[in-house]
Amino acid sequence: MRILVAQKNCLAERERAMALALPLERVRNIGIIAHIDAGKTTVTELVLFHTGRTYKVGQVDEGTAVMDWMEQERERGITITAAATSCEWAGYEFNIIDTPGHVDFTAEVERSLRVLDGGVVVFDALAGVEPQSETVWRQADSYKVPRICFVNKMDRVGADFFATVQSIKDRLRANPVPLQIPLGAEASFSGVIDLVELKAWVFPEARDADPEEIPIPEEYKDAATHYREQLIEQVADHDEALMHAYIEGEAIAVPEIRAALRRATLSTRVVPVLCGSAIKNKGLQPILDAVISYLPSPLDVPPVQGIDPKTGEDSFREVSNEAPFSALAFKIVSDPFVGRLVYLRVYSGTARAGAQVLNSAREHKERLGRLLQMHANRREEVEEISCGRIIAAVGLKNTFTGDTICDLAKPIVLEAIKFPQPVISVAVEPKTKADQSRIGDALSKLADEDPTFKRRYDQDTGQTILSGMGELHIDIIVDRLVREYKVDAKIGKPQVAYKETITVPARAEGKFIKQTGGRGQYGHVWLEIEPMEQGGGFEFVSKIPGGAIPRQYIPAVGQGVREALESGVIAGYPIVNVRVTAVDGSYHQVDSSDIAFKMAGAIALRESVRKAKPVLLEPIMKLEVATPKEFLGDIIGDLNARRARVEAVELRAWTHIVRGYLPLAESFGYATDLRSISQGRATYSMEFDHYQEVPKEQAQGIITRMRG
């Protein structure tokens, strides 16, 4: 066994050496994305095994998965943080990111898709498209990431390949094109028919065995011919060259189909679909071949666009090692052995360890220390990073998620990554003075790693308030505080991150006049405030007539407005979705100052909000419950009692799916109650969807509680 392991390790070393010299057209940067429990990590583990990167297949349920390296991941059997690795298959280099499926960690998917060229979306053959499947699909759409789909768990009871393909079409509004049809289903699933080449393949039970080609069984020949014709027709609809041959009735060769399918996939007009069972090692090699055939190399992606910080004009970087160096920092990790790691996607040029670079987003110089090729939490040192690769760097002390690292002489600022706002909070109190001194550093490191985790200190209560995307997210943060950073603390109950907004326009005056002998303070401004659409955030505009207020005081007014928005007038929650316009004011030649106008802006803002009929907003979660029929009525009754809005109930196999929206405030403890109602047989998933106004009765209770 030791000899075998040594041989495999040597093979892997040779493959990695080859990969570093591979041309860009032989590089694939891909992400494995899906709903929780669809089988992403198992797929990744099999990919690493088949490519020789590992000699043993890690098991998620046993806590031995290579890509789930955190203690919390292994204990819970879920992926929490996106893990990067690289491997080689058929002379191609794969840089892979295995992303979380739980909605609380959607930021990991967001930043991964921002820097990846292609994606493999995994679906459960029984469940089809699930809520988080929709979320990751939307994220991939927003970045125009080409995808292939893998319908996993074809060996499960109730697995239905064609129903899953239809749900991709209906719920994701995509154009799925099956490249395979399954041989058998459920317990009899044994292989696939390749519709492109019209060949049948069966997958042996042995994990290291190659697929075996067999004649297409007689009972599948008509179906194979039908679905192959359908494949050609679907692709021809989106490819002019194939359409011409199809209309003319010409014989279409396999290379022509592959080329047309690749063009249509890269343009995101179609999505190839494959099937298999990762846990049974069936269908994994065809995924690797499909990644090579249909997903883009860095050269297939348009030149990256950014802004020239010197001129403010659009700037582009060609995908080439000869172009000026540019890279995007998309992830920060505090490694206990090497320190602060910054994950980079290199878009152009090359850089060597020790090189000085520019952080153009923050306008300061940095030095690249050690450069590391990551394999989950293991590292391999390299001397140089080149275009199209994903790498980790040590030594970038003042670089954060979304920052651009570039050539000193040719600066560019790439588009940053946008993250959702936290919706849930807990209060934390360190138990001892030693814990008090440790918690600040620990929270800073955690906030560096996770842009959706926020913290603030409450002066009134002396507590630190932690905010995140959900109960599990906060639970993981607190667990890491205790385990990794040895901070012993008392944790409060989860609190909903309410917000405030206004419903009508209003106008108000703000005056800050203070005379204390000698030079005083004078600031005077009129503000108009108006509501913006959902998700509009905040906008400050100055329409002050010339001479009313000197131009240098306008930013101070805006700063005062921004700070006042942090604490609303109803219950002290942040004010959102407002446009504030400064329209008039006055000043004193001697007494006016930045601080005076900042205070005047804050006063005018609070007064205008009071006049604008403010309301309280609460986060609303998108909910999906899967339950056997006998518990359906009780579950809907419980949801109604929780102020939920049930949108639809549908039958999928023998399971009823309830879809709707549930206020986050009513969701606490739902997992326990659902288990009780359904005798443990129902499951649910939930993700943040939007904010909406709190009903008056509930709003009054919240206001009374906050003021009490």
XYZ file of C-alpha atoms in Angstrom:
708
model
C 0.000 0.000 0.000
C 2.842 2.436 0.878
C 4.439 1.824 -2.536
C 1.103 2.493 -4.240
C 0.653 5.739 -2.300
C 4.191 6.857 -3.131
C 3.627 6.098 -6.818
C 0.404 8.108 -6.839
C 2.075 11.038 -5.065
C 4.937 11.032 -7.582
C 2.413 10.939 -10.421
C 0.552 13.880 -8.899
C 3.821 15.855 -8.567
C 4.658 15.249 -12.248
C 1.144 16.280 -13.263
C 1.395 19.527 -11.284
C 4.753 20.323 -12.877
C 3.162 19.722 -16.293
C 0.175 21.890 -15.393
C 2.352 24.911 -14.604
C 3.693 24.791 -18.165
C 0.334 24.261 -19.848
C -0.906 26.903 -22.308
C -3.989 28.878 -21.287
C -6.320 27.059 -23.689
C -5.691 23.966 -21.550
C -6.732 25.643 -18.279
C -10.228 25.412 -16.764
C -11.247 27.502 -13.737
C -14.500 25.973 -12.523
C -16.755 25.958 -9.490
C -18.928 23.142 -8.157
C -22.201 24.775 -7.065
C -25.583 23.498 -5.855
C -28.230 23.377 -3.152
C -27.150 21.861 0.172
C -26.982 18.033 0.160
C -27.081 17.776 -3.648
C -23.628 16.156 -3.560
C -21.163 18.910 -4.561
C -18.368 17.878 -2.229
C -18.738 14.186 -3.105
C -18.468 15.101 -6.789
C -15.309 17.106 -6.050
C -13.804 14.258 -4.011
C -14.350 11.828 -6.925
C -12.836 14.321 -9.359
C -9.703 14.562 -7.188
C -9.526 10.767 -6.989
C -9.910 10.153 -10.715
C -7.366 12.842 -11.603
C -4.784 11.315 -9.243
C -4.810 14.292 -6.856
C -5.805 11.996 -3.984
C -5.428 8.246 -3.575
C -8.530 7.771 -1.429
C -12.073 9.114 -1.797
C -13.024 11.248 1.203
C -16.510 10.762 2.657
C -18.623 13.744 3.741
C -20.680 11.680 6.214
C -17.525 10.268 7.825
C -15.841 13.679 8.070
C -12.942 12.596 5.833
C -13.642 14.800 2.784
C -10.489 16.644 1.699
C -12.411 19.769 0.664
C -14.370 19.961 3.964
C -11.287 20.591 6.081
C -12.711 22.789 8.866
C -13.700 21.055 12.112
C -17.166 22.588 11.875
C -17.613 21.226 8.331
C -16.624 17.705 9.308
C -18.861 17.679 12.374
C -21.931 18.987 10.528
C -21.337 17.210 7.215
C -21.771 20.440 5.210
C -19.497 22.804 3.321
C -19.054 26.163 5.064
C -16.201 27.835 3.238
C -15.257 27.680 -0.441
C -12.160 25.493 -0.800
C -9.811 25.696 -3.788
C -7.729 22.941 -5.341
C -6.101 22.049 -8.643
C -5.679 18.825 -10.598
C -4.955 17.544 -14.110
C -7.067 15.463 -16.485
C -6.219 14.413 -20.037
C -3.543 17.087 -20.343
C -5.745 19.893 -18.979
C -5.285 21.844 -15.741
C -8.391 22.189 -13.566
C -8.567 24.881 -10.876
C -11.625 23.934 -8.835
C -13.553 25.724 -6.093
C -16.015 23.624 -4.061
C -18.644 26.066 -2.768
C -21.127 25.839 0.132
C -24.767 24.987 -0.546
C -26.307 26.443 2.604
C -27.918 29.838 2.106
C -26.131 31.334 5.139
C -22.853 31.066 3.210
C -24.074 32.415 -0.129
C -21.264 35.007 -0.092
C -18.782 32.185 -0.667
C -20.631 31.311 -3.872
C -20.868 34.972 -4.884
C -17.158 35.628 -4.688
C -16.251 32.297 -6.266
C -18.467 32.906 -9.306
C -16.969 36.385 -9.654
C -13.549 34.897 -10.438
C -14.448 31.581 -12.121
C -14.832 30.996 -15.852
C -17.311 28.093 -15.712
C -19.482 26.104 -13.341
C -20.730 22.583 -12.744
C -24.201 22.790 -11.162
C -25.213 19.665 -9.251
C -28.889 18.709 -8.852
C -30.533 16.001 -6.750
C -32.358 13.632 -9.164
C -35.227 13.280 -6.674
C -35.575 16.903 -5.515
C -34.805 18.621 -8.848
C -34.373 22.392 -8.643
C -34.335 23.503 -4.989
C -34.333 27.048 -3.515
C -30.572 27.435 -3.248
C -30.253 25.988 -6.762
C -32.233 29.018 -7.934
C -30.015 31.376 -5.942
C -26.710 30.060 -7.289
C -28.177 29.991 -10.801
C -29.103 33.682 -10.521
C -25.612 34.440 -9.228
C -24.063 32.609 -12.191
C -26.415 34.477 -14.557
C -25.334 37.824 -13.113
C -21.677 37.040 -13.930
C -22.555 35.348 -17.270
C -20.812 32.139 -16.203
C -21.277 29.211 -18.665
C -22.493 26.043 -16.915
C -22.963 22.339 -17.327
C -25.418 20.429 -15.126
C -24.932 17.107 -13.371
C -28.089 15.310 -12.199
C -26.745 13.405 -9.199
C -28.150 10.566 -7.065
C -29.695 8.680 -9.987
C -29.565 5.551 -7.805
C -32.030 6.976 -5.234
C -35.612 5.811 -4.958
C -37.772 8.286 -6.884
C -34.910 9.602 -9.034
C -36.229 11.095 -12.272
C -33.733 12.475 -14.782
C -36.272 13.920 -17.213
C -38.358 15.542 -14.453
C -35.184 17.244 -13.188
C -34.339 18.481 -16.689
C -37.883 19.865 -16.983
C -37.584 21.623 -13.597
C -34.335 23.261 -14.807
C -36.270 24.548 -17.803
C -39.361 25.657 -15.852
C -37.911 27.066 -12.637
C -34.591 28.428 -13.881
C -35.866 29.558 -17.300
C -32.824 27.877 -18.825
C -32.357 25.849 -21.985
C -31.108 22.445 -20.737
C -29.759 20.051 -23.387
C -29.330 16.434 -22.204
C -26.059 14.959 -23.502
C -26.905 11.614 -21.928
C -29.900 9.538 -20.972
C -29.679 7.099 -18.054
C -29.515 3.326 -18.380
C -32.013 2.330 -15.716
C -33.012 4.351 -12.682
C -33.033 3.997 -8.907
C -31.473 0.648 -7.882
C -31.133 -0.455 -11.533
C -29.146 2.611 -12.634
C -25.981 1.232 -14.222
C -24.744 3.678 -16.834
C -25.574 6.227 -19.518
C -26.064 6.531 -23.253
C -23.883 9.270 -24.749
C -26.208 11.072 -27.187
C -23.394 12.923 -28.966
C -21.515 9.781 -29.981
C -24.472 7.366 -29.652
C -22.548 5.037 -27.367
C -23.601 3.254 -24.187
C -21.364 3.175 -21.119
C -21.712 1.216 -17.882
C -19.818 2.040 -14.704
C -18.203 -0.828 -12.784
C -18.495 -0.985 -8.990
C -14.719 -0.609 -8.481
C -13.862 3.056 -7.959
C -10.625 2.983 -9.935
C -12.157 1.129 -12.912
C -12.809 2.924 -16.194
C -16.302 3.018 -17.769
C -17.001 0.125 -20.117
C -18.547 0.636 -23.558
C -21.400 -1.729 -24.437
C -23.823 -1.936 -27.386
C -26.887 0.267 -26.871
C -29.569 -2.076 -25.428
C -32.385 -2.806 -27.884
C -35.055 -1.254 -25.634
C -33.139 2.079 -25.560
C -32.353 2.447 -29.280
C -35.507 4.383 -30.215
C -35.183 6.685 -27.195
C -31.494 7.310 -27.927
C -32.248 8.216 -31.573
C -35.135 10.488 -30.490
C -33.150 12.387 -27.850
C -30.089 12.724 -30.106
C -32.284 14.314 -32.782
C -33.705 16.597 -30.097
C -30.176 17.534 -28.964
C -29.110 18.498 -32.503
C -32.316 20.471 -33.021
C -31.923 22.397 -29.729
C -28.295 23.290 -30.417
C -29.047 24.192 -34.064
C -31.589 26.750 -32.811
C -28.653 28.639 -31.273
C -25.880 27.957 -33.775
C -26.044 29.181 -37.355
C -23.485 26.723 -38.772
C -25.243 23.687 -37.327
C -28.656 25.075 -38.308
C -27.582 25.285 -41.961
C -26.404 21.655 -41.999
C -29.535 20.518 -40.158
C -31.945 22.264 -42.552
C -30.060 20.960 -45.591
C -30.361 17.426 -44.213
C -26.609 16.902 -44.258
C -24.939 14.211 -42.154
C -23.649 15.937 -39.034
C -20.365 14.571 -37.668
C -19.606 14.299 -33.955
C -16.886 17.030 -34.032
C -19.425 19.441 -35.594
C -21.937 18.716 -32.817
C -19.267 19.212 -30.144
C -18.057 22.475 -31.688
C -21.603 23.868 -31.999
C -22.458 22.733 -28.478
C -19.332 24.427 -27.145
C -20.175 27.704 -28.898
C -23.754 27.641 -27.590
C -22.611 26.784 -24.043
C -19.959 29.519 -23.933
C -22.587 32.050 -24.986
C -24.844 30.707 -22.148
C -27.623 30.038 -24.655
C -27.737 26.327 -23.756
C -26.757 24.253 -20.720
C -25.486 20.677 -21.289
C -26.918 18.126 -18.816
C -25.267 14.877 -17.674
C -26.292 12.363 -15.028
C -24.872 9.828 -12.606
C -24.379 8.941 -8.955
C -21.343 10.430 -7.259
C -21.615 8.279 -4.142
C -21.575 5.144 -6.343
C -18.820 6.573 -8.593
C -21.037 6.483 -11.670
C -20.770 9.202 -14.300
C -17.804 11.202 -12.980
C -15.339 10.730 -15.873
C -17.842 12.106 -18.442
C -18.146 15.276 -16.311
C -14.392 15.842 -16.600
C -14.547 15.308 -20.361
C -17.520 17.704 -20.616
C -15.632 20.389 -18.659
C -12.841 20.168 -21.242
C -15.214 20.077 -24.224
C -17.784 22.700 -23.267
C -16.576 25.048 -20.518
C -14.320 28.035 -21.258
C -10.605 28.468 -20.842
C -9.379 31.909 -19.687
C -8.862 32.733 -23.377
C -12.588 32.223 -24.078
C -13.526 34.906 -21.554
C -13.646 38.561 -22.723
C -10.769 40.830 -21.597
C -11.396 41.969 -18.030
C -12.769 45.501 -17.729
C -11.874 48.009 -15.053
C -11.296 51.700 -14.444
C -8.033 53.575 -14.897
C -7.682 55.327 -11.500
C -5.663 58.137 -13.058
C -8.218 59.128 -15.703
C -11.450 57.509 -14.505
C -11.930 56.003 -17.970
C -12.658 52.373 -18.840
C -9.587 50.192 -19.127
C -9.150 46.609 -20.372
C -6.609 43.878 -19.748
C -5.947 41.242 -22.387
C -5.755 37.634 -21.181
C -2.031 37.266 -21.744
C 1.159 36.747 -19.751
C 2.665 39.651 -21.690
C -0.031 42.132 -20.535
C 0.476 44.277 -17.389
C -0.193 42.320 -14.196
C -3.695 42.529 -12.675
C -5.464 40.306 -10.154
C -8.557 40.417 -7.957
C -8.447 39.496 -4.259
C -11.581 37.434 -3.707
C -11.006 35.673 -0.397
C -9.059 36.208 2.847
C -8.114 33.347 5.177
C -6.282 33.489 8.514
C -4.099 30.395 8.355
C -2.664 29.296 11.738
C 0.611 28.184 10.095
C 1.439 30.786 7.436
C -0.666 33.754 8.606
C -2.945 35.889 6.461
C -3.633 34.341 3.037
C -5.105 36.390 0.198
C -6.650 34.356 -2.636
C -6.090 35.956 -6.045
C -7.509 35.388 -9.514
C -4.878 36.570 -11.992
C -6.535 38.180 -15.015
C -3.435 39.354 -16.894
C 0.337 39.302 -16.721
C 2.660 37.511 -14.319
C 4.275 38.262 -10.969
C 7.025 36.613 -8.940
C 7.303 36.050 -5.203
C 8.770 39.151 -3.571
C 7.514 41.527 -6.277
C 6.143 44.934 -5.342
C 2.593 45.568 -6.585
C -0.052 48.269 -6.268
C -3.339 47.885 -4.416
C -5.180 50.268 -6.734
C -8.425 50.157 -4.737
C -6.672 51.609 -1.664
C -3.824 53.407 -3.453
C -0.908 51.871 -1.578
C 1.967 49.566 -2.416
C 2.167 45.962 -1.240
C 4.764 43.218 -1.518
C 3.896 39.713 -2.628
C 5.512 37.365 -0.133
C 5.224 33.621 -0.602
C 2.984 32.364 -3.407
C 1.015 29.197 -2.700
C -0.953 26.739 -4.819
C -3.783 25.663 -2.493
C -5.268 22.199 -2.083
C -8.062 22.806 0.480
C -5.998 23.657 3.605
C -2.723 22.229 2.235
C -0.207 24.364 0.395
C 2.448 24.019 -2.316
C 4.869 26.901 -2.780
C 5.438 28.322 -6.279
C 7.822 31.007 -7.490
C 5.568 32.747 -10.017
C 1.884 33.358 -10.710
C 0.697 33.625 -14.290
C -2.366 34.771 -16.189
C -5.598 32.793 -15.771
C -4.571 31.065 -12.540
C -5.982 31.055 -9.004
C -3.351 31.357 -6.297
C -2.900 32.407 -2.654
C -0.383 35.030 -1.521
C 1.222 35.744 1.846
C 2.334 39.251 2.757
C -0.540 41.401 1.468
C -1.296 42.937 4.865
C -3.663 45.700 3.759
C -5.498 43.954 0.924
C -9.127 42.928 1.442
C -11.867 41.093 -0.439
C -12.667 42.883 -3.699
C -9.381 44.827 -3.920
C -7.360 44.948 -7.139
C -3.641 44.116 -7.173
C -1.825 45.354 -10.267
C 1.345 46.582 -11.946
C 2.780 49.749 -10.348
C 3.205 51.461 -13.716
C -0.116 50.349 -15.246
C -2.821 50.702 -12.568
C -6.382 49.431 -13.006
C -9.308 49.037 -10.599
C -11.424 45.959 -11.331
C -15.085 45.733 -10.394
C -15.431 44.834 -6.723
C -17.684 42.065 -5.374
C -21.085 42.969 -3.939
C -22.384 41.052 -0.934
C -25.828 40.850 0.725
C -26.456 42.593 4.040
C -26.765 40.610 7.313
C -30.276 39.872 8.578
C -29.718 38.448 12.067
C -27.707 39.556 15.122
C -26.573 38.303 18.535
C -24.994 40.087 21.472
C -21.653 38.804 22.777
C -20.052 39.602 26.141
C -16.538 38.324 26.943
C -16.475 36.661 30.373
C -13.043 37.882 31.511
C -10.620 40.735 30.831
C -8.373 38.304 28.967
C -11.304 37.371 26.717
C -12.041 41.081 26.232
C -8.536 41.686 24.916
C -8.657 38.665 22.588
C -12.107 39.209 21.106
C -11.230 42.360 19.151
C -8.390 40.727 17.226
C -10.428 37.553 16.666
C -13.438 39.435 15.300
C -11.223 41.521 13.014
C -9.772 38.371 11.465
C -13.211 36.788 11.070
C -14.595 39.967 9.472
C -11.610 40.021 7.075
C -12.488 36.495 5.951
C -16.254 36.971 5.668
C -17.680 40.187 4.141
C -21.237 39.237 5.228
C -20.206 39.123 8.894
C -20.465 42.521 10.617
C -19.674 43.610 14.153
C -20.234 46.755 16.181
C -19.880 47.835 19.788
C -23.012 49.022 21.607
C -21.995 51.886 23.898
C -25.225 51.717 25.884
C -25.048 48.039 26.846
C -21.290 47.426 26.623
C -21.984 44.455 24.349
C -20.478 43.530 21.011
C -23.193 42.916 18.390
C -22.438 40.269 15.758
C -24.539 40.235 12.580
C -24.732 37.532 9.923
C -26.846 35.812 7.279
C -28.666 33.307 9.509
C -28.638 31.245 12.690
C -26.128 28.729 11.325
C -23.814 31.500 10.121
C -23.766 33.122 13.572
C -23.409 29.718 15.243
C -20.293 28.967 13.163
C -18.795 32.400 13.953
C -19.330 31.897 17.698
C -17.970 28.343 17.506
C -14.816 29.599 15.783
C -14.419 32.319 18.422
C -14.387 29.666 21.129
C -12.315 26.984 19.364
C -9.831 28.840 17.194
C -9.371 32.032 19.177
C -10.034 30.696 22.713
C -12.525 33.451 23.561
C -14.979 32.494 26.305
C -18.123 34.617 25.979
C -21.798 34.799 26.865
C -24.020 34.742 23.798
C -27.418 36.427 23.674
C -30.470 35.224 21.793
C -30.612 35.861 18.013
C -32.156 39.206 17.100
C -33.713 40.201 13.786
C -31.924 42.936 11.837
C -34.892 45.249 11.313
C -34.543 48.387 9.230
C -36.493 51.621 8.879
C -37.588 53.564 5.810
C -39.959 56.364 4.835
C -43.178 56.316 2.843
C -43.642 59.943 1.672
C -41.329 62.839 0.713
C -40.588 65.488 3.333
C -38.515 68.615 3.878
C -36.814 69.819 7.064
C -34.316 72.339 8.374
C -31.227 71.609 10.429
C -29.464 74.292 12.453
C -26.426 73.868 14.663
C -25.531 77.160 16.346
C -23.274 77.294 19.378
C -21.693 80.360 20.946
C -19.308 79.826 23.845
C -17.144 82.941 23.764
C -14.586 83.396 21.062
C -15.223 81.505 17.869
C -18.573 79.642 17.791
C -20.161 77.024 15.572
C -22.658 77.749 12.799
C -24.189 75.290 10.347
C -27.558 75.588 8.601
C -29.009 73.340 5.898
C -32.375 72.426 4.356
C -32.866 68.817 3.245
C -35.494 67.097 1.145
C -35.963 63.355 1.619
C -37.854 60.907 -0.580
C -38.356 57.117 -0.606
C -36.491 54.908 -3.104
C -37.442 51.506 -4.474
C -36.750 48.274 -2.564
C -33.000 47.709 -2.346
C -32.246 51.273 -3.438
C -29.962 51.856 -0.464
C -29.004 55.508 0.014
C -28.237 58.422 -2.263
C -27.079 61.922 -1.319
C -27.498 64.752 -3.840
C -26.583 68.438 -3.545
C -28.759 71.030 -5.297
C -27.759 73.966 -3.124
C -27.775 77.205 -5.114
C -24.409 78.848 -5.607
C -23.221 80.858 -2.633
C -25.797 79.586 -0.086
C -23.234 77.202 1.433
C -19.562 77.085 0.410
C -18.732 73.973 -1.601
C -16.193 72.672 0.911
C -18.942 72.150 3.541
C -21.203 69.959 1.342
C -19.283 66.690 2.060
C -19.653 67.381 5.795
C -23.432 67.647 5.378
C -23.400 64.293 3.555
C -21.297 62.743 6.303
C -23.737 63.935 8.958
C -26.640 62.505 6.963
C -24.906 59.127 6.589
C -24.151 58.861 10.294
C -27.718 59.833 11.223
C -29.069 57.092 8.941
C -27.364 54.494 11.148
C -29.949 55.035 13.877
C -33.594 55.557 12.905
C -36.273 57.575 14.664
C -38.769 54.734 15.292
C -36.721 52.138 17.137
C -33.100 52.995 16.406
C -32.638 50.685 13.398
C -30.724 51.783 10.251
C -32.699 53.803 7.695
C -32.584 52.460 4.104
C -33.974 53.156 0.633
C -33.905 56.947 0.836
C -32.669 59.745 -1.400
C -31.549 62.871 0.468
C -31.148 66.168 -1.375
C -29.526 69.253 0.140
C -31.474 72.200 -1.292
C -30.604 75.321 0.716
C -28.883 76.697 3.787
C -26.693 79.473 5.081
C -23.281 79.954 6.651
C -21.246 82.295 8.832
C -17.931 83.588 7.521
C -16.180 83.042 10.856
C -18.158 80.417 12.816
C -19.013 77.885 10.100
C -16.987 74.650 10.069
C -17.142 71.050 8.856
C -18.293 69.812 12.260
C -21.084 72.420 12.397
C -22.450 71.421 8.987
C -22.074 67.738 9.840
C -24.244 68.285 12.930
C -26.733 70.394 10.950
C -27.037 67.610 8.329
C -27.748 65.031 11.047
C -30.374 67.250 12.702
C -32.136 67.967 9.384
C -32.107 64.287 8.452
C -33.749 63.152 11.690
C -36.367 65.889 11.483
C -37.202 65.134 7.840
C -37.525 61.397 8.586
C -40.008 62.134 11.379
C -42.148 64.066 8.904
C -41.899 61.395 6.167
C -44.148 58.798 7.881
C -41.395 56.299 8.750
C -42.153 52.565 8.972
C -40.357 49.499 10.239
C -39.093 46.855 7.784
C -38.429 43.183 8.524
C -36.477 40.545 6.565
C -38.668 38.026 4.734
C -37.317 34.556 4.005
C -38.135 32.437 0.977
C -39.231 29.055 2.332
C -39.626 25.602 0.827
C -40.926 22.657 2.873
C -40.914 19.041 1.623
C -43.370 16.820 3.483
C -45.343 13.589 3.136
C -49.027 14.196 2.383
C -50.329 13.239 5.846
C -48.581 16.214 7.503
C -49.422 18.817 4.843
C -52.437 20.347 6.607
C -50.699 20.710 9.989
C -47.626 22.256 8.371
C -49.652 24.842 6.445
C -51.625 25.633 9.609
C -48.383 26.205 11.525
C -47.036 28.429 8.747
C -50.210 30.543 8.787
C -49.802 31.001 12.529
C -46.282 32.289 11.860
C -47.538 35.005 9.456
C -46.231 33.049 6.447
C -47.596 33.590 2.952
C -48.006 30.247 1.170
C -47.553 30.749 -2.585
C -47.873 27.225 -3.978
C -48.153 23.554 -3.095
C -47.009 20.996 -5.666
C -46.518 17.245 -5.793
C -43.014 15.968 -6.589
C -42.787 12.147 -6.666
C -44.716 11.251 -3.475
C -43.595 14.358 -1.606
C -45.589 17.599 -1.318
C -43.588 20.811 -1.723
C -44.876 23.927 0.039
C -43.418 27.218 -1.213
C -43.933 30.555 0.427
C -42.487 33.463 2.389
C -41.889 33.608 6.141
C -40.852 36.592 8.312
C -37.434 35.896 9.820
C -38.779 36.869 13.251
C -41.204 33.929 13.075
C -38.614 31.403 11.884
C -36.715 30.880 15.138
C -37.258 27.356 16.404
C -38.966 26.290 13.186
C -36.644 23.314 12.662
C -37.677 21.812 16.017
C -41.389 22.472 15.480
C -41.311 21.013 11.965
C -39.670 17.825 13.230
C -42.343 17.554 15.921
C -45.255 18.111 13.504
C -43.968 15.656 10.894
C -42.410 13.011 13.181
C -39.049 13.996 11.711
C -40.046 13.231 8.109
C -40.366 16.767 6.684
C -37.429 18.942 5.668
C -37.148 22.616 4.799
C -34.789 25.171 3.323
C -34.902 28.908 3.724
C -33.075 31.929 2.303
C -33.354 35.695 2.601
C -35.516 37.221 -0.134
C -36.482 40.824 0.638
C -37.512 43.372 3.267
C -41.133 44.408 3.740
C -43.118 46.588 6.131
C -43.902 45.110 9.536
C -47.660 44.929 10.312
C -48.710 47.681 12.751
C -49.482 45.335 15.643
C -46.074 43.638 15.494
C -44.324 46.961 14.849
C -45.763 48.461 18.018
C -44.491 45.524 20.050
C -40.995 45.883 18.574
C -40.955 49.644 19.234
C -42.141 49.172 22.832
C -39.498 46.506 23.433
C -36.700 48.664 22.017
C -37.734 51.753 23.983
C -38.348 49.782 27.158
